[in-house]
């Protein structure tokens, strides 16, 4: 056997023997602290943490003409349809107004016609605000599309389908929710509706939600909302809005 062959065989044997005494570089038991740190991070607010805060509150101060009616507060679920919720919240706070003065709900009027006035034969138990048509999320004139999340929060009822929060899980005893349209000209824009599902006649109820997405529910201000519904002289107007 040639000398250099002996050297190669000796070196190979030496490497094999030394590997028996070397600690595994990627062993979990060798570096347990690394995995403990990762575990702590997963419980501190990352997307896969089921205990993270999933709601936010918005408010609207309402007036009719010179008369202040009061404040209505909604609790919105951020984790179901995050793009729609973020757009509503940012329009309430007006944080994009320095870029686009129309990215706000302040001084916007609710629709005013017989179908929005309680007591009228045409009343539909809904109060709609279109906003100024300039979204705060994405490009101002582009419609918000959230197909993937919509597929995860689909609620089928007799007569159609609605999305977002399941009305059966709404904690508000009056059954008032905030929705955004998923069809028609207001789809994916600044438009939203306050829907009085719980107080509506039996033939309406959840059918009022068909083709829309439920983003949240009324937390306080039911008397202000009822005063809005009874108005006849002028449209309700948002004099101030925000988030907290």
mmCIF file of N, CA and C in Angstrom, residues 69-136:
data_model
loop_
_atom_site.group_PDB
_atom_site.id
_atom_site.type_symbol
_atom_site.label_atom_id
_atom_site.label_comp_id
_atom_site.label_asym_id
_atom_site.label_seq_id
_atom_site.Cartn_x
_atom_site.Cartn_y
_atom_site.Cartn_z
ATOM 1 N N UNK A 69 -77.098 65.405 19.934
ATOM 2 C CA UNK A 69 -77.873 64.252 20.416
ATOM 3 C C UNK A 69 -77.094 63.404 21.412
ATOM 4 N N UNK A 70 -75.791 63.306 21.236
ATOM 5 C CA UNK A 70 -74.995 62.471 22.125
ATOM 6 C C UNK A 70 -73.988 61.636 21.355
ATOM 7 N N UNK A 71 -73.436 60.670 22.036
ATOM 8 C CA UNK A 71 -72.353 59.841 21.483
ATOM 9 C C UNK A 71 -72.793 58.393 21.349
ATOM 10 N N UNK A 72 -72.392 57.759 20.259
ATOM 11 C CA UNK A 72 -72.576 56.316 20.088
ATOM 12 C C UNK A 72 -71.201 55.670 19.973
ATOM 13 N N UNK A 73 -71.026 54.548 20.656
ATOM 14 C CA UNK A 73 -69.737 53.853 20.723
ATOM 15 C C UNK A 73 -69.902 52.435 20.199
ATOM 16 N N UNK A 74 -68.989 52.038 19.324
ATOM 17 C CA UNK A 74 -69.006 50.679 18.772
ATOM 18 C C UNK A 74 -67.726 49.935 19.143
ATOM 19 N N UNK A 75 -67.892 48.663 19.403
ATOM 20 C CA UNK A 75 -66.763 47.759 19.634
ATOM 21 C C UNK A 75 -66.556 46.956 18.347
ATOM 22 N N UNK A 76 -65.397 47.117 17.719
ATOM 23 C CA UNK A 76 -65.108 46.441 16.453
ATOM 24 C C UNK A 76 -64.129 45.295 16.671
ATOM 25 N N UNK A 77 -64.361 44.194 15.972
ATOM 26 C CA UNK A 77 -63.448 43.054 16.006
ATOM 27 C C UNK A 77 -62.374 43.221 14.933
ATOM 28 N N UNK A 78 -61.127 43.335 15.349
ATOM 29 C CA UNK A 78 -60.043 43.611 14.415
ATOM 30 C C UNK A 78 -59.575 42.383 13.653
ATOM 31 N N UNK A 79 -59.774 41.190 14.219
ATOM 32 C CA UNK A 79 -59.133 40.004 13.658
ATOM 33 C C UNK A 79 -59.940 39.314 12.556
ATOM 34 N N UNK A 80 -61.205 39.675 12.351
ATOM 35 C CA UNK A 80 -62.003 38.992 11.334
ATOM 36 C C UNK A 80 -61.787 39.594 9.948
ATOM 37 N N UNK A 81 -62.000 40.891 9.823
ATOM 38 C CA UNK A 81 -61.812 41.589 8.552
ATOM 39 C C UNK A 81 -60.938 42.817 8.808
ATOM 40 N N UNK A 82 -59.643 42.599 9.014
ATOM 41 C CA UNK A 82 -58.758 43.666 9.491
ATOM 42 C C UNK A 82 -58.644 44.873 8.568
ATOM 43 N N UNK A 83 -58.726 44.670 7.248
ATOM 44 C CA UNK A 83 -58.588 45.798 6.325
ATOM 45 C C UNK A 83 -59.778 46.741 6.419
ATOM 46 N N UNK A 84 -60.971 46.169 6.486
ATOM 47 C CA UNK A 84 -62.175 46.994 6.606
ATOM 48 C C UNK A 84 -62.193 47.738 7.944
ATOM 49 N N UNK A 85 -61.847 47.034 9.019
ATOM 50 C CA UNK A 85 -61.853 47.653 10.344
ATOM 51 C C UNK A 85 -60.818 48.768 10.417
ATOM 52 N N UNK A 86 -59.629 48.513 9.904
ATOM 53 C CA UNK A 86 -58.569 49.533 9.946
ATOM 54 C C UNK A 86 -58.989 50.784 9.177
ATOM 55 N N UNK A 87 -59.673 50.591 8.066
ATOM 56 C CA UNK A 87 -60.121 51.739 7.281
ATOM 57 C C UNK A 87 -61.128 52.573 8.070
ATOM 58 N N UNK A 88 -62.097 51.914 8.711
ATOM 59 C CA UNK A 88 -63.097 52.617 9.510
ATOM 60 C C UNK A 88 -62.417 53.391 10.653
ATOM 61 N N UNK A 89 -61.501 52.724 11.351
ATOM 62 C CA UNK A 89 -60.836 53.352 12.496
ATOM 63 C C UNK A 89 -60.030 54.568 12.059
ATOM 64 N N UNK A 90 -59.282 54.447 10.968
ATOM 65 C CA UNK A 90 -58.445 55.556 10.507
ATOM 66 C C UNK A 90 -59.284 56.723 9.996
ATOM 67 N N UNK A 91 -60.451 56.441 9.448
ATOM 68 C CA UNK A 91 -61.346 57.521 9.035
ATOM 69 C C UNK A 91 -61.964 58.203 10.251
ATOM 70 N N UNK A 92 -62.167 57.454 11.322
ATOM 71 C CA UNK A 92 -62.678 58.048 12.560
ATOM 72 C C UNK A 92 -61.644 58.973 13.195
ATOM 73 N N UNK A 93 -60.395 58.545 13.203
ATOM 74 C CA UNK A 93 -59.345 59.351 13.838
ATOM 75 C C UNK A 93 -58.862 60.483 12.938
ATOM 76 N N UNK A 94 -59.058 60.333 11.626
ATOM 77 C CA UNK A 94 -58.617 61.369 10.696
ATOM 78 C C UNK A 94 -57.115 61.465 10.568
ATOM 79 N N UNK A 95 -56.401 60.368 10.863
ATOM 80 C CA UNK A 95 -54.939 60.423 10.866
ATOM 81 C C UNK A 95 -54.323 60.578 9.484
ATOM 82 N N UNK A 96 -55.110 60.378 8.424
ATOM 83 C CA UNK A 96 -54.596 60.571 7.069
ATOM 84 C C UNK A 96 -54.991 61.929 6.475
ATOM 85 N N UNK A 97 -55.625 62.785 7.268
ATOM 86 C CA UNK A 97 -56.120 64.051 6.744
ATOM 87 C C UNK A 97 -55.003 64.984 6.290
ATOM 88 N N UNK A 98 -53.801 64.828 6.864
ATOM 89 C CA UNK A 98 -52.687 65.670 6.430
ATOM 90 C C UNK A 98 -52.275 65.350 5.002
ATOM 91 N N UNK A 99 -52.580 64.113 4.565
ATOM 92 C CA UNK A 99 -52.283 63.702 3.194
ATOM 93 C C UNK A 99 -53.485 63.944 2.292
ATOM 94 N N UNK A 100 -54.668 63.602 2.815
ATOM 95 C CA UNK A 100 -55.910 63.779 2.060
ATOM 96 C C UNK A 100 -56.985 64.297 3.015
ATOM 97 N N UNK A 101 -57.389 65.561 2.911
ATOM 98 C CA UNK A 101 -58.371 66.148 3.841
ATOM 99 C C UNK A 101 -59.716 65.429 3.856
ATOM 100 N N UNK A 102 -60.006 64.604 2.843
ATOM 101 C CA UNK A 102 -61.288 63.900 2.792
ATOM 102 C C UNK A 102 -61.255 62.545 3.493
ATOM 103 N N UNK A 103 -60.131 62.182 4.081
ATOM 104 C CA UNK A 103 -60.025 60.911 4.807
ATOM 105 C C UNK A 103 -60.534 61.090 6.237
ATOM 106 N N UNK A 104 -61.817 61.332 6.371
ATOM 107 C CA UNK A 104 -62.426 61.565 7.681
ATOM 108 C C UNK A 104 -63.933 61.345 7.610
ATOM 109 N N UNK A 105 -64.520 61.118 8.794
ATOM 110 C CA UNK A 105 -65.973 61.059 8.912
ATOM 111 C C UNK A 105 -66.542 62.343 9.532
ATOM 112 N N UNK A 106 -65.680 63.195 10.038
ATOM 113 C CA UNK A 106 -66.159 64.426 10.671
ATOM 114 C C UNK A 106 -66.929 65.289 9.672
ATOM 115 N N UNK A 107 -68.071 65.777 10.122
ATOM 116 C CA UNK A 107 -68.963 66.640 9.334
ATOM 117 C C UNK A 107 -69.676 65.881 8.201
ATOM 118 N N UNK A 108 -69.639 64.566 8.239
ATOM 119 C CA UNK A 108 -70.365 63.767 7.244
ATOM 120 C C UNK A 108 -71.804 63.539 7.722
ATOM 121 N N UNK A 109 -72.730 63.514 6.777
ATOM 122 C CA UNK A 109 -74.142 63.344 7.087
ATOM 123 C C UNK A 109 -74.599 61.908 6.821
ATOM 124 N N UNK A 110 -75.484 61.414 7.698
ATOM 125 C CA UNK A 110 -76.167 60.155 7.437
ATOM 126 C C UNK A 110 -77.243 60.403 6.383
ATOM 127 N N UNK A 111 -77.574 59.372 5.651
ATOM 128 C CA UNK A 111 -78.623 59.502 4.638
ATOM 129 C C UNK A 111 -79.938 59.911 5.299
ATOM 130 N N UNK A 112 -80.704 60.739 4.580
ATOM 131 C CA UNK A 112 -81.926 61.287 5.153
ATOM 132 C C UNK A 112 -83.062 61.189 4.140
ATOM 133 N N UNK A 113 -83.926 60.212 4.346
ATOM 134 C CA UNK A 113 -85.109 60.008 3.514
ATOM 135 C C UNK A 113 -86.076 59.159 4.332
ATOM 136 N N UNK A 114 -87.326 58.964 3.871
ATOM 137 C CA UNK A 114 -88.305 58.208 4.665
ATOM 138 C C UNK A 114 -87.820 56.829 5.109
ATOM 139 N N UNK A 115 -86.979 56.167 4.328
ATOM 140 C CA UNK A 115 -86.557 54.826 4.730
ATOM 141 C C UNK A 115 -85.563 54.845 5.892
ATOM 142 N N UNK A 116 -85.102 56.037 6.279
ATOM 143 C CA UNK A 116 -84.190 56.170 7.414
ATOM 144 C C UNK A 116 -84.837 56.882 8.598
ATOM 145 N N UNK A 117 -86.145 57.069 8.557
ATOM 146 C CA UNK A 117 -86.865 57.752 9.636
ATOM 147 C C UNK A 117 -87.858 56.775 10.269
ATOM 148 N N UNK A 118 -87.654 56.478 11.540
ATOM 149 C CA UNK A 118 -88.544 55.551 12.242
ATOM 150 C C UNK A 118 -89.966 56.108 12.292
ATOM 151 N N UNK A 119 -90.917 55.243 12.043
ATOM 152 C CA UNK A 119 -92.309 55.656 11.989
ATOM 153 C C UNK A 119 -92.817 55.772 10.572
ATOM 154 N N UNK A 120 -91.892 55.914 9.634
ATOM 155 C CA UNK A 120 -92.285 55.958 8.226
ATOM 156 C C UNK A 120 -92.562 54.539 7.731
ATOM 157 N N UNK A 121 -93.562 54.368 6.853
ATOM 158 C CA UNK A 121 -93.833 53.027 6.315
ATOM 159 C C UNK A 121 -92.629 52.438 5.572
ATOM 160 N N UNK A 122 -91.743 53.291 5.094
ATOM 161 C CA UNK A 122 -90.579 52.818 4.343
ATOM 162 C C UNK A 122 -89.363 52.538 5.229
ATOM 163 N N UNK A 123 -89.484 52.752 6.534
ATOM 164 C CA UNK A 123 -88.319 52.619 7.422
ATOM 165 C C UNK A 123 -87.736 51.219 7.355
ATOM 166 N N UNK A 124 -86.395 51.141 7.199
ATOM 167 C CA UNK A 124 -85.717 49.846 7.015
ATOM 168 C C UNK A 124 -84.829 49.453 8.189
ATOM 169 N N UNK A 125 -84.880 50.154 9.323
ATOM 170 C CA UNK A 125 -84.104 49.805 10.519
ATOM 171 C C UNK A 125 -82.594 49.901 10.294
ATOM 172 N N UNK A 126 -82.209 50.756 9.364
ATOM 173 C CA UNK A 126 -80.798 50.935 9.004
ATOM 174 C C UNK A 126 -80.506 52.421 8.879
ATOM 175 N N UNK A 127 -79.317 52.832 9.309
ATOM 176 C CA UNK A 127 -78.866 54.215 9.154
ATOM 177 C C UNK A 127 -77.484 54.183 8.506
ATOM 178 N N UNK A 128 -77.387 54.797 7.334
ATOM 179 C CA UNK A 128 -76.196 54.669 6.492
ATOM 180 C C UNK A 128 -75.458 55.993 6.355
ATOM 181 N N UNK A 129 -74.141 55.910 6.479
ATOM 182 C CA UNK A 129 -73.274 57.059 6.249
ATOM 183 C C UNK A 129 -72.292 56.688 5.141
ATOM 184 N N UNK A 130 -72.276 57.455 4.076
ATOM 185 C CA UNK A 130 -71.414 57.128 2.932
ATOM 186 C C UNK A 130 -69.993 57.649 3.068
ATOM 187 N N UNK A 131 -69.781 58.645 3.902
ATOM 188 C CA UNK A 131 -68.465 59.243 3.997
ATOM 189 C C UNK A 131 -68.162 60.084 2.781
ATOM 190 N N UNK A 132 -66.878 60.373 2.581
ATOM 191 C CA UNK A 132 -66.459 61.236 1.480
ATOM 192 C C UNK A 132 -65.805 60.464 0.342
ATOM 193 N N UNK A 133 -65.836 59.130 0.435
ATOM 194 C CA UNK A 133 -65.354 58.302 -0.667
ATOM 195 C C UNK A 133 -63.855 58.193 -0.815
ATOM 196 N N UNK A 134 -63.100 58.555 0.225
ATOM 197 C CA UNK A 134 -61.633 58.479 0.159
ATOM 198 C C UNK A 134 -61.149 57.551 1.262
ATOM 199 N N UNK A 135 -60.771 56.318 0.901
ATOM 200 C CA UNK A 135 -60.312 55.344 1.878
ATOM 201 C C UNK A 135 -58.990 55.758 2.512
ATOM 202 N N UNK A 136 -58.817 55.352 3.772
ATOM 203 C CA UNK A 136 -57.575 55.614 4.489
ATOM 204 C C UNK A 136 -56.596 54.447 4.377
#
